[in-house]
Amino acid sequence: MFFKKSARPNAAVSSAAAKLRPKFPAFPSLGNGFVSSSAHVLLRQAIELLRNLRHALKPKTVFLLTIALFVVIVFGRNIKDILLVGVLAFVASYSTIYKRTIHVPSAVEMVTFGTVITGAAYGPLAGVLFGVFTTIASEIISSGVDVNTLFYAISRGIAGGLAQMMIVGFGWGVVMAGMAALVIFHVVSDFIYVISGGIEAVPKIIYFIIVNTLFNLLVFSFFGNLLLGFAML
């Protein structure tokens, strides 16, 4: 006896089969609403990134990064020279940070020493760049930037550019070259300082010259030959 098959499957079988089917996650529609919301999120993230970069890239940070880039470009893969000039640049840049709390002229500084050693060991270009960059960096870090900063940087750049000629060309000792660098610095910067400050600036200049000369005389006498010899190895 033959039975006619039903056109409809059994309801229980259909329910069991439905449960056994794999379930796939639903994907969002790629319509205009999804594209618009995604663009809004990306724009907001880009704005936040720019804000973070603006807060991170302060003038001090930019100049320190510039000095680091200068050191790497000039000295390439020579690790000894990179480390030496990097340390000299860092010490020079932060040597006048005390001006932020003690408002006195920055007579105690390591910029002149680092400039002369770098210029004498690695040539005029390195000396000029070291003197200019570290002078500006030290002024920014110590919050001492003013109209005279440019003249300070120029005078140190000149001293750095002439350091190798004084020591290698003329045969001067490192102490004498250091004192000559101070003379160059004071002739350029103090002249501008007197013009801008008048007679009232003279006592500050006298104090600066005395303290700055004595400090650098000690630094060049104790460490000049040692570091210059190490740099020229």
mmCIF file of C-alpha atoms in Angstrom:
data_model
loop_
_atom_site.group_PDB
_atom_site.id
_atom_site.type_symbol
_atom_site.label_atom_id
_atom_site.label_comp_id
_atom_site.label_asym_id
_atom_site.label_seq_id
_atom_site.Cartn_x
_atom_site.Cartn_y
_atom_site.Cartn_z
ATOM 1 C CA MET A 1 0.000 0.000 0.000
ATOM 2 C CA PHE A 2 1.454 3.255 -0.982
ATOM 3 C CA PHE A 3 1.159 6.466 0.983
ATOM 4 C CA LYS A 4 1.300 9.869 -0.589
ATOM 5 C CA LYS A 5 4.226 12.036 0.643
ATOM 6 C CA SER A 6 3.262 15.224 2.349
ATOM 7 C CA ALA A 7 4.361 18.424 0.625
ATOM 8 C CA ARG A 8 5.231 19.984 3.939
ATOM 9 C CA PRO A 9 8.054 18.638 6.144
ATOM 10 C CA ASN A 10 7.312 17.706 9.679
ATOM 11 C CA ALA A 11 7.347 20.770 11.971
ATOM 12 C CA ALA A 12 9.583 19.074 14.548
ATOM 13 C CA VAL A 13 12.154 18.135 11.913
ATOM 14 C CA SER A 14 12.183 21.674 10.553
ATOM 15 C CA SER A 15 12.758 23.105 14.029
ATOM 16 C CA ALA A 16 15.644 20.702 14.721
ATOM 17 C CA ALA A 17 17.268 21.494 11.369
ATOM 18 C CA ALA A 18 17.038 25.203 12.082
ATOM 19 C CA LYS A 19 18.869 24.755 15.363
ATOM 20 C CA LEU A 20 21.669 22.820 13.669
ATOM 21 C CA ARG A 21 22.348 25.526 11.079
ATOM 22 C CA PRO A 22 25.519 27.547 11.798
ATOM 23 C CA LYS A 23 24.874 31.073 12.926
ATOM 24 C CA PHE A 24 26.942 33.852 11.340
ATOM 25 C CA PRO A 25 27.418 37.319 12.850
ATOM 26 C CA ALA A 26 25.448 40.050 11.263
ATOM 27 C CA PHE A 27 27.570 42.582 9.416
ATOM 28 C CA PRO A 28 26.750 46.256 9.581
ATOM 29 C CA SER A 29 25.216 47.805 6.576
ATOM 30 C CA LEU A 30 27.644 49.687 4.380
ATOM 31 C CA GLY A 31 25.159 52.371 3.646
ATOM 32 C CA ASN A 32 25.570 56.116 3.941
ATOM 33 C CA GLY A 33 24.991 56.077 7.705
ATOM 34 C CA PHE A 34 27.847 53.656 8.372
ATOM 35 C CA VAL A 35 30.275 55.587 6.124
ATOM 36 C CA SER A 36 29.323 58.882 7.739
ATOM 37 C CA SER A 37 29.805 57.595 11.296
ATOM 38 C CA SER A 38 33.161 55.998 10.386
ATOM 39 C CA ALA A 39 34.399 59.243 8.838
ATOM 40 C CA HIS A 40 33.306 61.140 11.941
ATOM 41 C CA VAL A 41 35.270 58.755 14.216
ATOM 42 C CA LEU A 42 38.385 58.978 12.032
ATOM 43 C CA LEU A 43 38.194 62.766 11.951
ATOM 44 C CA ARG A 44 37.851 62.934 15.723
ATOM 45 C CA GLN A 45 40.857 60.632 16.190
ATOM 46 C CA ALA A 46 42.938 62.712 13.763
ATOM 47 C CA ILE A 47 42.101 65.910 15.667
ATOM 48 C CA GLU A 48 43.032 64.255 18.963
ATOM 49 C CA LEU A 49 46.343 63.078 17.483
ATOM 50 C CA LEU A 50 47.172 66.593 16.292
ATOM 51 C CA ARG A 51 46.374 67.987 19.745
ATOM 52 C CA ASN A 52 48.671 65.461 21.402
ATOM 53 C CA LEU A 53 51.473 66.249 18.950
ATOM 54 C CA ARG A 54 51.039 69.963 19.564
ATOM 55 C CA HIS A 55 51.380 69.482 23.320
ATOM 56 C CA ALA A 56 54.341 67.115 22.931
ATOM 57 C CA LEU A 57 56.302 69.183 20.408
ATOM 58 C CA LYS A 58 57.182 72.104 22.643
ATOM 59 C CA PRO A 59 60.048 74.410 21.572
ATOM 60 C CA LYS A 60 62.388 72.684 24.011
ATOM 61 C CA THR A 61 61.565 69.269 22.592
ATOM 62 C CA VAL A 62 61.929 70.470 19.012
ATOM 63 C CA PHE A 63 65.387 71.892 19.656
ATOM 64 C CA LEU A 64 66.573 68.790 21.472
ATOM 65 C CA LEU A 65 65.333 66.643 18.595
ATOM 66 C CA THR A 66 67.089 68.991 16.168
ATOM 67 C CA ILE A 67 70.347 68.632 18.079
ATOM 68 C CA ALA A 68 69.976 64.848 18.114
ATOM 69 C CA LEU A 69 69.307 64.834 14.362
ATOM 70 C CA PHE A 70 72.334 67.077 13.768
ATOM 71 C CA VAL A 71 74.562 64.727 15.744
ATOM 72 C CA VAL A 72 73.381 61.656 13.832
ATOM 73 C CA ILE A 73 73.722 63.347 10.413
ATOM 74 C CA VAL A 74 77.218 64.727 11.094
ATOM 75 C CA PHE A 75 78.686 61.659 12.759
ATOM 76 C CA GLY A 76 76.764 58.883 11.030
ATOM 77 C CA ARG A 77 77.444 55.529 12.655
ATOM 78 C CA ASN A 78 80.430 56.517 14.768
ATOM 79 C CA ILE A 79 79.019 55.610 18.169
ATOM 80 C CA LYS A 80 81.844 57.196 20.159
ATOM 81 C CA ASP A 81 81.447 60.598 18.515
ATOM 82 C CA ILE A 82 77.644 60.459 18.649
ATOM 83 C CA LEU A 83 77.692 59.737 22.379
ATOM 84 C CA LEU A 84 80.355 62.341 23.161
ATOM 85 C CA VAL A 85 78.750 65.194 21.240
ATOM 86 C CA GLY A 86 75.299 64.129 22.428
ATOM 87 C CA VAL A 87 76.407 64.314 26.069
ATOM 88 C CA LEU A 88 78.159 67.667 25.495
ATOM 89 C CA ALA A 89 75.031 69.045 23.797
ATOM 90 C CA PHE A 90 72.743 67.810 26.585
ATOM 91 C CA VAL A 91 74.966 69.246 29.338
ATOM 92 C CA ALA A 92 75.360 72.537 27.465
ATOM 93 C CA SER A 93 71.615 72.879 26.836
ATOM 94 C CA TYR A 94 70.690 72.266 30.483
ATOM 95 C CA SER A 95 73.657 74.041 32.089
ATOM 96 C CA THR A 96 71.723 77.289 32.574
ATOM 97 C CA ILE A 97 68.418 75.812 33.757
ATOM 98 C CA TYR A 98 69.005 77.398 37.171
ATOM 99 C CA LYS A 99 67.917 80.728 35.624
ATOM 100 C CA ARG A 100 64.311 79.537 35.867
ATOM 101 C CA THR A 101 64.414 79.776 39.666
ATOM 102 C CA ILE A 102 67.428 82.011 40.319
ATOM 103 C CA HIS A 103 67.146 85.106 38.162
ATOM 104 C CA VAL A 104 70.817 85.885 37.631
ATOM 105 C CA PRO A 105 72.904 86.166 34.448
ATOM 106 C CA SER A 106 73.879 82.746 33.102
ATOM 107 C CA ALA A 107 77.593 83.176 33.792
ATOM 108 C CA VAL A 108 77.995 79.527 34.801
ATOM 109 C CA GLU A 109 77.478 77.669 31.524
ATOM 110 C CA MET A 110 78.893 74.728 29.575
ATOM 111 C CA VAL A 111 77.947 75.951 26.107
ATOM 112 C CA THR A 112 81.330 77.567 25.420
ATOM 113 C CA PHE A 113 83.233 74.448 26.492
ATOM 114 C CA GLY A 114 81.143 72.092 24.347
ATOM 115 C CA THR A 115 81.333 74.455 21.366
ATOM 116 C CA VAL A 116 85.128 74.680 21.423
ATOM 117 C CA ILE A 117 85.649 70.931 21.906
ATOM 118 C CA THR A 118 83.193 70.064 19.117
ATOM 119 C CA GLY A 119 84.573 72.650 16.699
ATOM 120 C CA ALA A 120 88.202 71.730 17.363
ATOM 121 C CA ALA A 121 87.640 67.984 17.013
ATOM 122 C CA TYR A 122 85.084 67.796 14.213
ATOM 123 C CA GLY A 123 85.538 70.916 12.133
ATOM 124 C CA PRO A 124 84.089 74.402 11.633
ATOM 125 C CA LEU A 125 80.613 73.320 10.498
ATOM 126 C CA ALA A 126 80.103 71.076 13.532
ATOM 127 C CA GLY A 127 81.373 73.870 15.793
ATOM 128 C CA VAL A 128 79.052 76.474 14.285
ATOM 129 C CA LEU A 129 75.978 74.244 14.462
ATOM 130 C CA PHE A 130 76.777 73.089 18.002
ATOM 131 C CA GLY A 131 77.262 76.656 19.233
ATOM 132 C CA VAL A 132 74.096 78.007 17.616
ATOM 133 C CA PHE A 133 71.771 75.121 18.508
ATOM 134 C CA THR A 134 72.890 74.625 22.116
ATOM 135 C CA THR A 135 72.846 78.367 22.816
ATOM 136 C CA ILE A 136 69.243 78.656 21.634
ATOM 137 C CA ALA A 137 68.281 75.407 23.384
ATOM 138 C CA SER A 138 69.783 76.592 26.695
ATOM 139 C CA GLU A 139 67.912 79.893 26.423
ATOM 140 C CA ILE A 140 64.614 78.116 25.747
ATOM 141 C CA ILE A 141 65.080 75.568 28.536
ATOM 142 C CA SER A 142 66.005 78.260 31.057
ATOM 143 C CA SER A 143 63.121 80.505 29.895
ATOM 144 C CA GLY A 144 65.620 83.229 29.039
ATOM 145 C CA VAL A 145 64.797 83.901 25.392
ATOM 146 C CA ASP A 146 64.901 87.607 24.557
ATOM 147 C CA VAL A 147 66.159 89.944 21.836
ATOM 148 C CA ASN A 148 69.778 89.150 22.747
ATOM 149 C CA THR A 149 69.459 85.387 22.197
ATOM 150 C CA LEU A 150 70.226 85.717 18.482
ATOM 151 C CA PHE A 151 73.476 87.570 19.207
ATOM 152 C CA TYR A 152 74.477 84.983 21.803
ATOM 153 C CA ALA A 153 73.938 82.236 19.223
ATOM 154 C CA ILE A 154 75.869 84.089 16.509
ATOM 155 C CA SER A 155 78.858 84.789 18.765
ATOM 156 C CA ARG A 156 79.026 81.154 19.918
ATOM 157 C CA GLY A 157 78.702 79.998 16.328
ATOM 158 C CA ILE A 158 81.688 82.153 15.347
ATOM 159 C CA ALA A 159 83.734 80.748 18.237
ATOM 160 C CA GLY A 160 82.845 77.183 17.227
ATOM 161 C CA GLY A 161 83.741 77.861 13.615
ATOM 162 C CA LEU A 162 87.191 79.176 14.574
ATOM 163 C CA ALA A 163 88.032 76.598 17.262
ATOM 164 C CA GLN A 164 89.820 74.132 14.978
ATOM 165 C CA MET A 165 91.852 76.870 13.319
ATOM 166 C CA MET A 166 92.974 78.195 16.709
ATOM 167 C CA ILE A 167 94.027 74.802 18.082
ATOM 168 C CA VAL A 168 95.164 72.898 14.969
ATOM 169 C CA GLY A 169 96.123 75.784 12.687
ATOM 170 C CA PHE A 170 97.699 78.205 15.175
ATOM 171 C CA GLY A 171 98.845 75.554 17.649
ATOM 172 C CA TRP A 172 97.105 77.151 20.624
ATOM 173 C CA GLY A 173 96.298 75.096 23.688
ATOM 174 C CA VAL A 174 92.712 74.234 24.463
ATOM 175 C CA VAL A 175 92.651 76.646 27.428
ATOM 176 C CA MET A 176 93.821 79.547 25.271
ATOM 177 C CA ALA A 177 91.279 78.649 22.595
ATOM 178 C CA GLY A 178 88.573 78.579 25.252
ATOM 179 C CA MET A 179 89.519 82.031 26.504
ATOM 180 C CA ALA A 180 89.581 83.332 22.927
ATOM 181 C CA ALA A 181 86.077 81.930 22.445
ATOM 182 C CA LEU A 182 84.955 83.907 25.497
ATOM 183 C CA VAL A 183 86.494 87.081 24.073
ATOM 184 C CA ILE A 184 84.584 86.555 20.804
ATOM 185 C CA PHE A 185 81.373 85.949 22.739
ATOM 186 C CA HIS A 186 81.735 89.037 24.928
ATOM 187 C CA VAL A 187 82.820 91.356 22.103
ATOM 188 C CA VAL A 188 79.688 90.521 20.113
ATOM 189 C CA SER A 189 77.031 89.972 22.787
ATOM 190 C CA ASP A 190 78.139 92.476 25.446
ATOM 191 C CA PHE A 191 78.332 95.281 22.891
ATOM 192 C CA ILE A 192 74.707 94.644 21.913
ATOM 193 C CA TYR A 193 73.740 94.285 25.580
ATOM 194 C CA VAL A 194 75.210 97.696 26.457
ATOM 195 C CA ILE A 195 73.472 99.336 23.507
ATOM 196 C CA SER A 196 70.094 97.868 24.475
ATOM 197 C CA GLY A 197 70.467 98.274 28.255
ATOM 198 C CA GLY A 198 72.455 101.473 28.559
ATOM 199 C CA ILE A 199 74.747 102.317 31.474
ATOM 200 C CA GLU A 200 72.627 100.248 33.865
ATOM 201 C CA ALA A 201 73.761 97.081 32.074
ATOM 202 C CA VAL A 202 77.464 97.650 32.828
ATOM 203 C CA PRO A 203 77.495 96.141 36.382
ATOM 204 C CA LYS A 204 75.767 92.985 35.089
ATOM 205 C CA ILE A 205 78.286 92.690 32.269
ATOM 206 C CA ILE A 206 81.233 93.069 34.642
ATOM 207 C CA TYR A 207 79.784 90.397 36.942
ATOM 208 C CA PHE A 208 79.111 88.112 33.975
ATOM 209 C CA ILE A 209 82.616 88.493 32.518
ATOM 210 C CA ILE A 210 84.364 87.795 35.834
ATOM 211 C CA VAL A 211 82.272 84.763 36.839
ATOM 212 C CA ASN A 212 82.045 83.351 33.321
ATOM 213 C CA THR A 213 85.805 83.660 32.728
ATOM 214 C CA LEU A 214 86.755 82.060 36.056
ATOM 215 C CA PHE A 215 84.305 79.185 35.599
ATOM 216 C CA ASN A 216 85.393 78.416 32.035
ATOM 217 C CA LEU A 217 89.057 78.715 32.990
ATOM 218 C CA LEU A 218 88.552 75.955 35.556
ATOM 219 C CA VAL A 219 86.530 73.757 33.172
ATOM 220 C CA PHE A 220 88.968 74.089 30.267
ATOM 221 C CA SER A 221 91.987 73.590 32.548
ATOM 222 C CA PHE A 222 90.664 70.381 34.156
ATOM 223 C CA PHE A 223 88.699 68.763 31.321
ATOM 224 C CA GLY A 224 89.732 70.443 28.057
ATOM 225 C CA ASN A 225 92.740 68.342 27.047
ATOM 226 C CA LEU A 226 91.129 65.147 28.309
ATOM 227 C CA LEU A 227 87.926 65.480 26.276
ATOM 228 C CA LEU A 228 89.626 66.923 23.201
ATOM 229 C CA GLY A 229 92.080 64.015 23.180
ATOM 230 C CA PHE A 230 89.222 61.523 23.518
ATOM 231 C CA ALA A 231 87.243 63.244 20.745
ATOM 232 C CA MET A 232 90.170 63.136 18.320
ATOM 233 C CA LEU A 233 90.934 59.417 18.812
#
